[in-house]
GROMACS .gro file of C-alpha atoms in nm:
model
  356
    1MET     CA    1   0.668   3.378  -3.411
    2HIS     CA    2   0.782   3.627  -3.649
    3ASN     CA    3   1.141   3.585  -3.833
    4PHE     CA    4   1.440   3.794  -3.786
    5GLN     CA    5   1.415   3.993  -4.096
    6ASP     CA    6   1.055   4.130  -3.990
    7ARG     CA    7   1.219   4.245  -3.686
    8VAL     CA    8   1.508   4.414  -3.889
    9VAL     CA    9   1.246   4.579  -4.113
   10ARG     CA   10   1.048   4.682  -3.812
   11SER     CA   11   1.346   4.846  -3.648
   12PHE     CA   12   1.488   5.004  -3.923
   13PRO     CA   13   1.384   5.364  -3.835
   14LEU     CA   14   1.553   5.357  -3.481
   15ARG     CA   15   1.860   5.156  -3.619
   16PHE     CA   16   1.876   5.447  -3.891
   17LEU     CA   17   1.880   5.716  -3.598
   18ILE     CA   18   2.139   5.532  -3.419
   19ALA     CA   19   2.392   5.509  -3.773
   20ALA     CA   20   2.271   5.916  -3.813
   21GLY     CA   21   2.396   5.975  -3.451
   22VAL     CA   22   2.739   5.777  -3.468
   23ILE     CA   23   2.814   5.955  -3.819
   24GLY     CA   24   2.721   6.272  -3.688
   25GLY     CA   25   2.956   6.199  -3.379
   26PHE     CA   26   3.229   6.125  -3.609
   27SER     CA   27   3.203   6.466  -3.785
   28LEU     CA   28   3.152   6.652  -3.454
   29LEU     CA   29   3.477   6.493  -3.308
   30PHE     CA   30   3.697   6.519  -3.642
   31THR     CA   31   3.612   6.906  -3.642
   32SER     CA   32   3.664   6.964  -3.269
   33ALA     CA   33   4.008   6.734  -3.287
   34ALA     CA   34   4.158   6.995  -3.576
   35SER     CA   35   4.019   7.304  -3.347
   36ALA     CA   36   4.192   7.144  -3.074
   37GLU     CA   37   4.524   7.070  -3.216
   38ALA     CA   38   4.590   7.405  -3.369
   39HIS     CA   39   4.510   7.553  -3.049
   40ASP     CA   40   4.737   7.328  -2.848
   41LYS     CA   41   5.044   7.370  -3.086
   42VAL     CA   42   5.070   7.720  -2.918
   43LEU     CA   43   5.015   7.592  -2.597
   44GLU     CA   44   5.299   7.319  -2.595
   45ARG     CA   45   5.546   7.564  -2.637
   46ASN     CA   46   5.476   7.690  -2.293
   47VAL     CA   47   5.478   7.327  -2.125
   48VAL     CA   48   5.772   7.176  -1.988
   49ASP     CA   49   5.903   6.899  -2.216
   50PHE     CA   50   5.833   6.526  -2.075
   51ASP     CA   51   5.701   6.230  -2.211
   52PHE     CA   52   5.325   6.236  -2.241
   53SER     CA   53   5.295   5.871  -2.388
   54PRO     CA   54   5.245   5.720  -2.057
   55LEU     CA   55   4.908   5.942  -1.986
   56LEU     CA   56   4.755   5.766  -2.265
   57ILE     CA   57   4.736   5.424  -2.100
   58GLU     CA   58   4.422   5.527  -1.866
   59GLU     CA   59   4.192   5.625  -2.179
   60GLN     CA   60   4.343   5.353  -2.410
   61GLN     CA   61   4.240   5.076  -2.143
   62LEU     CA   62   3.918   5.229  -2.090
   63ALA     CA   63   3.849   5.226  -2.442
   64GLN     CA   64   3.938   4.848  -2.468
   65ALA     CA   65   3.698   4.748  -2.175
   66ALA     CA   66   3.331   4.641  -2.225
   67ASP     CA   67   3.118   4.416  -2.027
   68ALA     CA   68   3.257   4.077  -2.053
   69GLY     CA   69   2.908   3.930  -2.011
   70GLN     CA   70   2.809   4.062  -2.372
   71ILE     CA   71   3.027   3.838  -2.547
   72SER     CA   72   2.757   3.616  -2.682
   73GLY     CA   73   2.781   3.276  -2.856
   74GLY     CA   74   2.871   2.950  -2.778
   75GLY     CA   75   2.534   2.793  -2.778
   76ASP     CA   76   2.333   2.583  -3.012
   77ASP     CA   77   1.971   2.761  -2.909
   78ARG     CA   78   1.947   3.124  -3.055
   79VAL     CA   79   1.759   3.371  -2.853
   80THR     CA   80   1.422   3.402  -2.941
   81VAL     CA   81   1.145   3.641  -2.859
   82SER     CA   82   0.799   3.489  -2.858
   83PRO     CA   83   0.454   3.689  -2.877
   84ASP     CA   84   0.334   3.406  -2.637
   85GLU     CA   85   0.559   3.588  -2.356
   86SER     CA   86   0.413   3.836  -2.140
   87LYS     CA   87   0.618   4.155  -2.160
   88SER     CA   88   0.776   4.099  -1.788
   89GLU     CA   89   0.888   3.765  -1.879
   90GLU     CA   90   1.032   3.893  -2.237
   91GLU     CA   91   1.222   4.162  -2.027
   92GLY     CA   92   1.361   3.889  -1.773
   93SER     CA   93   1.488   3.648  -2.057
   94LEU     CA   94   1.657   3.901  -2.248
   95ALA     CA   95   1.826   4.066  -1.955
   96LYS     CA   96   1.992   3.688  -1.896
   97ALA     CA   97   2.069   3.667  -2.253
   98ALA     CA   98   2.228   3.989  -2.261
   99GLN     CA   99   2.476   3.892  -2.027
  100ASN     CA  100   2.484   3.500  -2.087
  101PRO     CA  101   2.747   3.381  -2.343
  102ILE     CA  102   2.576   3.077  -2.428
  103ALA     CA  103   2.287   3.298  -2.598
  104SER     CA  104   2.346   3.370  -2.961
  105LEU     CA  105   2.244   3.699  -2.951
  106ILE     CA  106   2.399   4.022  -3.187
  107SER     CA  107   2.382   4.320  -2.975
  108LEU     CA  108   2.508   4.704  -3.039
  109PRO     CA  109   2.650   4.844  -2.706
  110ILE     CA  110   2.736   5.214  -2.647
  111GLN     CA  111   2.915   5.300  -2.322
  112TRP     CA  112   3.007   5.621  -2.174
  113ASN     CA  113   3.299   5.650  -1.921
  114ALA     CA  114   3.317   5.950  -1.732
  115THR     CA  115   3.585   6.041  -1.482
  116PRO     CA  116   3.565   6.384  -1.358
  117SER     CA  117   3.858   6.563  -1.124
  118THR     CA  118   4.123   6.443  -1.375
  119GLN     CA  119   4.470   6.620  -1.396
  120TRP     CA  120   4.572   6.646  -1.749
  121ALA     CA  121   4.961   6.655  -1.633
  122PRO     CA  122   5.188   6.632  -1.387
  123ARG     CA  123   5.250   6.964  -1.183
  124LEU     CA  124   5.621   6.996  -1.312
  125PRO     CA  125   5.849   7.296  -1.226
  126ILE     CA  126   5.983   7.504  -1.515
  127PRO     CA  127   6.334   7.631  -1.478
  128SER     CA  128   6.339   7.994  -1.502
  129VAL     CA  129   6.619   8.140  -1.727
  130ASP     CA  130   6.638   8.412  -1.453
  131PRO     CA  131   6.748   8.267  -1.116
  132THR     CA  132   6.620   8.592  -0.950
  133GLN     CA  133   6.246   8.512  -1.085
  134PRO     CA  134   6.034   8.249  -0.897
  135VAL     CA  135   5.998   7.882  -1.016
  136ARG     CA  136   5.671   7.839  -1.235
  137TYR     CA  137   5.443   7.541  -1.244
  138VAL     CA  138   5.238   7.351  -1.556
  139LYS     CA  139   4.891   7.443  -1.494
  140ALA     CA  140   4.767   7.086  -1.410
  141GLU     CA  141   4.494   7.118  -1.176
  142PRO     CA  142   4.279   6.817  -1.096
  143ASN     CA  143   3.936   7.000  -1.228
  144GLN     CA  144   3.880   6.843  -1.557
  145THR     CA  145   3.702   6.511  -1.685
  146LEU     CA  146   3.827   6.229  -1.893
  147ASN     CA  147   3.554   6.094  -2.113
  148VAL     CA  148   3.554   5.770  -2.314
  149VAL     CA  149   3.259   5.662  -2.522
  150ASN     CA  150   3.245   5.282  -2.677
  151ILE     CA  151   3.074   5.173  -2.976
  152GLN     CA  152   3.152   4.819  -2.975
  153PRO     CA  153   2.890   4.574  -3.152
  154VAL     CA  154   2.931   4.231  -3.080
  155ILE     CA  155   2.843   3.957  -3.373
  156PRO     CA  156   2.830   3.574  -3.307
  157VAL     CA  157   2.882   3.332  -3.612
  158PRO     CA  158   2.804   2.990  -3.585
  159VAL     CA  159   3.074   2.797  -3.710
  160SER     CA  160   2.960   2.440  -3.655
  161ASN     CA  161   2.734   2.293  -3.385
  162GLY     CA  162   3.007   2.283  -3.164
  163LEU     CA  163   3.194   2.614  -3.201
  164THR     CA  164   3.056   2.962  -3.247
  165LEU     CA  165   3.306   3.236  -3.340
  166VAL     CA  166   3.249   3.565  -3.159
  167THR     CA  167   3.346   3.934  -3.310
  168ARG     CA  168   3.370   4.257  -3.063
  169THR     CA  169   3.517   4.547  -3.247
  170ILE     CA  170   3.546   4.862  -2.997
  171VAL     CA  171   3.550   5.225  -3.135
  172PRO     CA  172   3.636   5.465  -2.892
  173PHE     CA  173   3.557   5.861  -2.903
  174ILE     CA  174   3.781   6.033  -2.622
  175SER     CA  175   3.754   6.350  -2.461
  176LYS     CA  176   4.091   6.395  -2.301
  177PRO     CA  177   4.172   6.732  -2.078
  178TRP     CA  178   4.444   6.890  -2.187
  179ALA     CA  179   4.657   7.237  -2.119
  180ASN     CA  180   4.509   7.555  -1.953
  181GLY     CA  181   4.137   7.398  -1.952
  182SER     CA  182   4.108   7.281  -2.307
  183SER     CA  183   4.069   6.924  -2.420
  184ILE     CA  184   4.137   6.667  -2.720
  185GLN     CA  185   3.834   6.543  -2.879
  186ALA     CA  186   3.892   6.239  -3.135
  187LEU     CA  187   3.850   5.902  -3.239
  188GLY     CA  188   4.104   5.680  -3.042
  189ASP     CA  189   4.275   5.363  -3.145
  190ILE     CA  190   4.030   5.079  -3.258
  191ASN     CA  191   4.039   4.743  -3.081
  192PRO     CA  192   3.903   4.441  -3.262
  193SER     CA  193   3.869   4.120  -3.071
  194VAL     CA  194   3.775   3.763  -3.178
  195PHE     CA  195   3.687   3.456  -2.968
  196PHE     CA  196   3.630   3.104  -3.032
  197VAL     CA  197   3.355   2.997  -2.815
  198PRO     CA  198   3.286   2.597  -2.791
  199THR     CA  199   2.955   2.460  -2.689
  200LEU     CA  200   3.033   2.310  -2.338
  201LYS     CA  201   2.759   2.116  -2.134
  202GLY     CA  202   2.658   2.284  -1.778
  203ASN     CA  203   2.687   2.637  -1.662
  204LEU     CA  204   3.056   2.739  -1.755
  205THR     CA  205   3.150   2.900  -2.064
  206VAL     CA  206   3.478   2.973  -2.235
  207GLY     CA  207   3.602   3.197  -2.531
  208LEU     CA  208   3.981   3.243  -2.649
  209GLY     CA  209   4.103   3.429  -2.894
  210PRO     CA  210   4.319   3.707  -3.039
  211THR     CA  211   4.276   4.080  -2.939
  212LEU     CA  212   4.447   4.385  -3.170
  213VAL     CA  213   4.514   4.757  -3.107
  214ILE     CA  214   4.489   4.948  -3.426
  215PRO     CA  215   4.690   5.275  -3.407
  216SER     CA  216   4.390   5.455  -3.558
  217ALA     CA  217   4.321   5.779  -3.364
  218THR     CA  218   4.250   6.072  -3.556
  219ASP     CA  219   4.465   6.273  -3.335
  220ASN     CA  220   4.830   6.178  -3.234
  221ARG     CA  221   4.797   6.288  -2.874
  222LEU     CA  222   4.530   6.002  -2.860
  223SER     CA  223   4.759   5.703  -3.003
  224SER     CA  224   4.989   5.494  -2.886
  225LYS     CA  225   5.120   5.487  -3.244
  226ARG     CA  226   5.200   5.131  -3.203
  227TRP     CA  227   5.007   4.824  -3.346
  228SER     CA  228   4.957   4.575  -3.065
  229GLY     CA  229   4.838   4.273  -2.972
  230GLY     CA  230   4.821   3.956  -2.812
  231PRO     CA  231   4.558   3.676  -2.629
  232SER     CA  232   4.215   3.728  -2.456
  233GLY     CA  233   4.016   3.499  -2.275
  234VAL     CA  234   3.677   3.495  -2.090
  235LEU     CA  235   3.543   3.278  -1.869
  236VAL     CA  236   3.168   3.253  -1.749
  237TYR     CA  237   2.943   3.089  -1.515
  238SER     CA  238   2.580   3.107  -1.522
  239LYS     CA  239   2.292   2.970  -1.311
  240GLY     CA  240   1.947   3.062  -1.187
  241PRO     CA  241   1.966   3.459  -1.160
  242VAL     CA  242   2.395   3.452  -1.142
  243VAL     CA  243   2.611   3.538  -1.431
  244ALA     CA  244   2.944   3.564  -1.296
  245GLY     CA  245   3.309   3.520  -1.459
  246GLY     CA  246   3.577   3.756  -1.598
  247LEU     CA  247   3.786   3.877  -1.928
  248ILE     CA  248   4.162   3.895  -1.925
  249ASN     CA  249   4.379   4.028  -2.204
  250ASN     CA  250   4.739   4.126  -2.276
  251VAL     CA  251   4.868   4.337  -2.547
  252TRP     CA  252   5.244   4.425  -2.682
  253SER     CA  253   5.354   4.645  -2.922
  254PHE     CA  254   5.485   4.463  -3.247
  255ALA     CA  255   5.520   4.724  -3.515
  256GLY     CA  256   5.552   5.073  -3.532
  257SER     CA  257   5.848   5.290  -3.432
  258ASP     CA  258   5.707   5.642  -3.341
  259GLY     CA  259   5.551   5.565  -3.015
  260GLN     CA  260   5.631   5.400  -2.687
  261ASP     CA  261   5.664   5.025  -2.646
  262VAL     CA  262   5.304   4.879  -2.512
  263SER     CA  263   5.279   4.616  -2.255
  264THR     CA  264   4.926   4.619  -2.112
  265MET     CA  265   4.729   4.376  -1.921
  266LEU     CA  266   4.305   4.432  -1.848
  267ILE     CA  267   4.126   4.231  -1.638
  268GLN     CA  268   3.755   4.257  -1.586
  269PRO     CA  269   3.566   4.041  -1.340
  270PHE     CA  270   3.162   4.071  -1.346
  271LEU     CA  271   2.894   3.963  -1.137
  272ASN     CA  272   2.514   4.021  -1.256
  273TYR     CA  273   2.218   3.918  -1.027
  274ASN     CA  274   1.902   3.924  -1.233
  275LEU     CA  275   1.599   4.039  -1.051
  276PRO     CA  276   1.212   4.032  -1.179
  277LYS     CA  277   1.105   4.240  -1.475
  278GLY     CA  278   1.414   4.250  -1.623
  279TRP     CA  279   1.609   4.485  -1.330
  280TYR     CA  280   1.972   4.350  -1.210
  281LEU     CA  281   2.228   4.444  -1.034
  282THR     CA  282   2.600   4.454  -1.172
  283SER     CA  283   2.953   4.484  -1.055
  284SER     CA  284   3.224   4.501  -1.338
  285PRO     CA  285   3.530   4.689  -1.260
  286ILE     CA  286   3.794   4.756  -1.513
  287ILE     CA  287   4.150   4.653  -1.346
  288THR     CA  288   4.471   4.778  -1.558
  289ALA     CA  289   4.840   4.726  -1.534
  290ASN     CA  290   5.100   4.927  -1.743
  291TRP     CA  291   5.404   4.689  -1.716
  292ASN     CA  292   5.615   4.973  -1.864
  293ASN     CA  293   5.546   5.194  -1.559
  294PRO     CA  294   5.843   5.176  -1.333
  295ASP     CA  295   5.834   5.056  -0.952
  296ASN     CA  296   5.506   4.857  -1.017
  297LYS     CA  297   5.298   5.208  -1.016
  298GLY     CA  298   5.095   5.115  -1.339
  299TRP     CA  299   4.802   4.997  -1.166
  300THR     CA  300   4.427   5.099  -1.197
  301VAL     CA  301   4.202   4.882  -0.942
  302PRO     CA  302   3.866   5.048  -0.907
  303VAL     CA  303   3.586   4.925  -0.668
  304GLY     CA  304   3.225   4.969  -0.721
  305ALA     CA  305   2.869   4.824  -0.848
  306GLY     CA  306   2.538   4.970  -1.048
  307PHE     CA  307   2.188   4.850  -1.147
  308GLY     CA  308   1.997   4.804  -1.506
  309ARG     CA  309   1.682   4.685  -1.679
  310VAL     CA  310   1.619   4.534  -2.001
  311PHE     CA  311   1.283   4.726  -2.142
  312VAL     CA  312   1.117   4.718  -2.500
  313ILE     CA  313   1.052   5.061  -2.711
  314GLY     CA  314   0.826   4.962  -2.946
  315THR     CA  315   0.961   4.644  -3.105
  316GLN     CA  316   1.338   4.703  -2.985
  317PRO     CA  317   1.475   4.563  -2.674
  318VAL     CA  318   1.722   4.769  -2.496
  319ASN     CA  319   1.963   4.704  -2.194
  320ALA     CA  320   2.057   5.005  -2.006
  321SER     CA  321   2.267   5.023  -1.703
  322LEU     CA  322   2.407   5.287  -1.463
  323SER     CA  323   2.735   5.227  -1.231
  324ALA     CA  324   2.970   5.392  -1.013
  325TYR     CA  325   3.351   5.285  -0.915
  326TYR     CA  326   3.602   5.400  -0.701
  327ASN     CA  327   3.960   5.410  -0.807
  328ALA     CA  328   4.101   5.277  -0.519
  329VAL     CA  329   4.436   5.209  -0.673
  330LYS     CA  330   4.596   5.478  -0.962
  331PRO     CA  331   4.882   5.460  -1.167
  332GLU     CA  332   5.162   5.718  -1.084
  333ILE     CA  333   5.294   5.961  -1.378
  334LYS     CA  334   5.615   6.150  -1.227
  335GLY     CA  335   5.520   6.044  -0.884
  336GLN     CA  336   5.192   6.201  -0.890
  337THR     CA  337   4.833   6.035  -0.962
  338LEU     CA  338   4.622   6.224  -1.258
  339LEU     CA  339   4.332   6.020  -1.274
  340GLY     CA  340   4.019   6.135  -1.088
  341ASP     CA  341   3.879   5.915  -0.771
  342TRP     CA  342   3.548   5.814  -0.914
  343THR     CA  343   3.459   5.712  -1.265
  344ILE     CA  344   3.086   5.685  -1.390
  345ARG     CA  345   2.947   5.405  -1.631
  346ALA     CA  346   2.621   5.465  -1.849
  347GLN     CA  347   2.548   5.211  -2.093
  348VAL     CA  348   2.271   5.164  -2.368
  349GLN     CA  349   2.266   4.802  -2.570
  350PHE     CA  350   2.035   4.738  -2.834
  351LEU     CA  351   1.970   4.388  -2.848
  352PHE     CA  352   1.862   4.188  -3.180
  353PRO     CA  353   1.715   3.863  -3.097
  354ALA     CA  354   1.576   3.618  -3.356
  355GLY     CA  355   1.181   3.641  -3.379
  356GLY     CA  356   0.955   3.916  -3.251
   0.00000   0.00000   0.00000
């Protein structure tokens, strides 16, 4: 069996390409953000004056979302790949490991959430200076797409025989619809989390720890402008082909004075059913609540499912999935729902097990 260092060396060209792509994405978004901001300053002069901050909740909560089954760690056995395994056996074992918190597995997921038919702002009347003129409206048609791409490395660190510390840092890139068919493209608020995962006997795994939202967005229109934090927890049940459970967190703003107060909750139940040859069925909707939205109109409740497969490119294990979710309940802003009906999620997760 080859050691972990050998696998890192052999997969260096692929990892170099991944890093180059990430750096290129940063450069592209920074340039796009500067251009969009200059263009939108002109547009904002012609837009009705209302508080845009609630519109940030949807993309921020998508940016805080990740498949909870990726929170690896909590077991004494490291996930290994043996040359004695057949290709189908290797893919099947890695598929379970990618979803199983008991497995000690480093991974780099890249997740894309796209919500078409999104409306950038409420259609609100603009008072006319001349009462004889017809009332004008903000050009806010539901014909744009909200895109959120999350890069979210997951690293388990064994603390002792009975405890593993798992870190997950979500770095979101957001393309948000804006006025007159334009969009804002920039880095969003970064969300690091730490989970303390004790080693438990049986099929149940529990992880608890803090989560933090850093107002790091490169465009202020994509940031809450507040430091926020709170508790986060994950519960996972794994037996046979089934990996199920859920993640929950709630964050409150505690520092910064420029933005609106933050009080939001995220619940992400998940169910994976593993099939032969690395294939699996999955459902992992992202349920969110903005407690500051009046009249309890801040809920987003999607319903849907998808499929995925773990396969190997050369020596690099990859977990890829595709799913679709219908937004059965959507938050209201100024009495209107702005989010599109469907969210499409595509994900590629690079796995780094020990051995080779």
